Amino acid sequence: MKIGVVVSEGPYTHQAADTAYHFVKSALAKGHEVPRVFFYHDGVNVSTRLSVPPQDERHIQKNWTALAQEHEIDLVVCIAAAQRRGLLDENEAERQGKDASNIADGFRISGLGQLIEMGIQTDRLVTFGD
C-alpha cells in the first residue's frame, strides 16, 4: 500500500512530527511505501537546519532527514507556509533577496500541487496535526 503523510504541527510544540515519524518508520517496516511526506502550516518548522535541541533530546529534523535518505522519501515543505515562517531554500533566498537559506538536507520547498499529487498517487493519506 502507498501511504502519503501530512505533518501540520511544529516539531517541539506538539507530538505530531514525532508520531508521524514513528508511523512512517513502522509502515516502511511492514512493507508499505511512503513516497512523500508533506509539511504544512507549522509543520514546515521541522525542516529548519538551524534547530539545536539539547544533546539529550531527540533531533526531529535529523530523524526525518536520515529516514528520507535511507528510504528515498520525498520531504516536501509548503512554500507559502515556509515563507511566512522565514524558511527558505537557496533558490527562494536568492529570489527574495535574502542572504541565507535554512532548509535542511533532504527537504525541498514546493507548492500545494505536490500535496494534491500525493493524494492522487497514494492509496491512503494520513494527517498528523490539526
Coordinates of C-alpha atoms in Angstrom, one line a residue:
M1 CA 0.0 0.0 0.0
K2 CA 1.2 3.5 -0.8
I3 CA 0.7 6.0 2.0
G4 CA 1.0 9.7 1.8
V5 CA 1.7 11.7 5.0
V6 CA 0.9 15.3 6.0
V7 CA 2.5 16.9 9.1
S8 CA 0.9 20.2 10.1
E9 CA 2.2 20.9 13.6
G10 CA 5.5 22.2 14.8
P11 CA 8.3 19.9 15.9
Y12 CA 8.6 20.8 19.6
T13 CA 5.1 22.2 20.2
H14 CA 3.1 19.1 19.5
Q15 CA 3.6 15.4 19.2
A16 CA 2.5 15.3 15.5
A17 CA 6.0 15.4 13.9
D18 CA 7.3 12.6 16.2
T19 CA 4.2 10.5 15.8
A20 CA 4.3 10.9 12.0
Y21 CA 8.0 9.9 12.0
H22 CA 7.3 6.7 14.0
F23 CA 4.2 5.9 11.9
V24 CA 6.3 6.2 8.7
K25 CA 9.1 4.0 10.2
S26 CA 6.5 1.4 11.2
A27 CA 4.7 1.5 7.8
L28 CA 8.0 1.0 6.0
A29 CA 9.0 -1.9 8.3
K30 CA 5.7 -3.6 7.4
G31 CA 6.4 -3.3 3.7
H32 CA 4.3 -0.3 2.8
E33 CA 5.6 2.5 0.6
V34 CA 5.7 6.1 1.8
P35 CA 6.8 8.1 -1.3
R36 CA 6.2 11.6 0.1
V37 CA 5.7 13.5 3.4
F38 CA 4.2 17.0 3.0
F39 CA 5.0 19.5 5.7
Y40 CA 2.3 22.1 6.0
H41 CA 1.3 25.0 8.4
D42 CA 3.6 25.0 11.5
G43 CA 4.9 21.5 10.4
V44 CA 7.2 23.3 8.0
N45 CA 9.4 24.2 11.0
V46 CA 10.6 20.6 11.1
S47 CA 12.7 21.4 8.0
T48 CA 14.9 24.1 9.5
R49 CA 18.6 23.2 9.6
L50 CA 19.1 25.8 12.4
S51 CA 17.3 23.9 15.2
V52 CA 19.7 22.9 18.0
P53 CA 17.9 20.8 20.6
P54 CA 19.7 19.8 23.8
Q55 CA 22.1 16.8 23.4
D56 CA 19.9 14.5 25.5
E57 CA 16.7 15.2 23.4
R58 CA 15.6 13.9 20.1
H59 CA 16.6 15.9 17.0
I60 CA 13.4 15.7 14.9
Q61 CA 14.8 17.3 11.7
K62 CA 17.8 14.9 11.7
N63 CA 15.5 12.0 12.3
W64 CA 13.4 12.9 9.2
T65 CA 16.5 13.6 7.1
A66 CA 18.0 10.2 7.9
L67 CA 14.8 8.4 7.3
A68 CA 14.2 10.1 4.0
Q69 CA 17.8 9.4 2.8
E70 CA 17.5 5.7 3.8
H71 CA 14.2 5.1 2.2
E72 CA 14.2 7.7 -0.6
I73 CA 11.2 9.6 0.8
D74 CA 10.4 13.0 -0.8
L75 CA 10.1 15.5 2.0
V76 CA 8.2 18.5 0.7
V77 CA 7.8 21.8 2.5
C78 CA 4.8 24.0 1.6
I79 CA 6.3 27.2 0.0
A80 CA 3.7 29.6 1.3
A81 CA 3.8 28.3 4.9
A82 CA 7.6 28.2 4.8
Q83 CA 7.9 31.8 3.6
R84 CA 5.6 33.1 6.3
R85 CA 7.8 31.4 8.9
G86 CA 11.1 32.6 7.4
L87 CA 12.2 29.2 5.9
L88 CA 13.9 29.5 2.6
D89 CA 15.9 27.2 0.4
E90 CA 18.8 28.6 -1.7
N91 CA 16.6 29.4 -4.7
E92 CA 13.9 31.1 -2.7
A93 CA 16.5 33.1 -0.6
E94 CA 18.1 34.4 -3.8
R95 CA 14.7 35.1 -5.4
Q96 CA 13.5 37.0 -2.3
G97 CA 16.8 38.9 -1.9
K98 CA 17.8 37.2 1.3
D99 CA 21.4 36.4 2.2
A100 CA 20.9 32.9 3.6
S101 CA 18.9 29.7 3.4
N102 CA 17.9 27.5 6.3
I103 CA 16.2 24.4 4.8
A104 CA 17.9 21.1 5.9
D105 CA 19.2 18.5 3.6
G106 CA 16.6 16.1 2.4
F107 CA 13.8 18.7 2.4
R108 CA 12.6 20.7 -0.6
I109 CA 10.2 23.6 -1.0
S110 CA 7.3 23.2 -3.3
G111 CA 3.6 24.2 -3.7
L112 CA 0.3 22.6 -2.8
G113 CA 0.3 20.8 -6.1
Q114 CA 2.6 18.3 -4.5
L115 CA 0.0 17.6 -1.8
I116 CA -2.7 17.1 -4.4
E117 CA -0.5 14.8 -6.5
M118 CA 0.4 12.8 -3.4
G119 CA -3.4 12.4 -2.6
I120 CA -4.0 11.1 -6.1
Q121 CA -1.0 8.8 -6.3
T122 CA -1.3 7.1 -2.9
D123 CA -3.9 4.7 -1.5
R124 CA -4.2 6.4 1.8
L125 CA -3.5 10.0 3.0
V126 CA -2.7 10.3 6.8
T127 CA -2.6 13.6 8.5
F128 CA -0.8 14.4 11.8
G129 CA -1.8 17.6 13.4
D130 CA -5.0 19.7 13.0

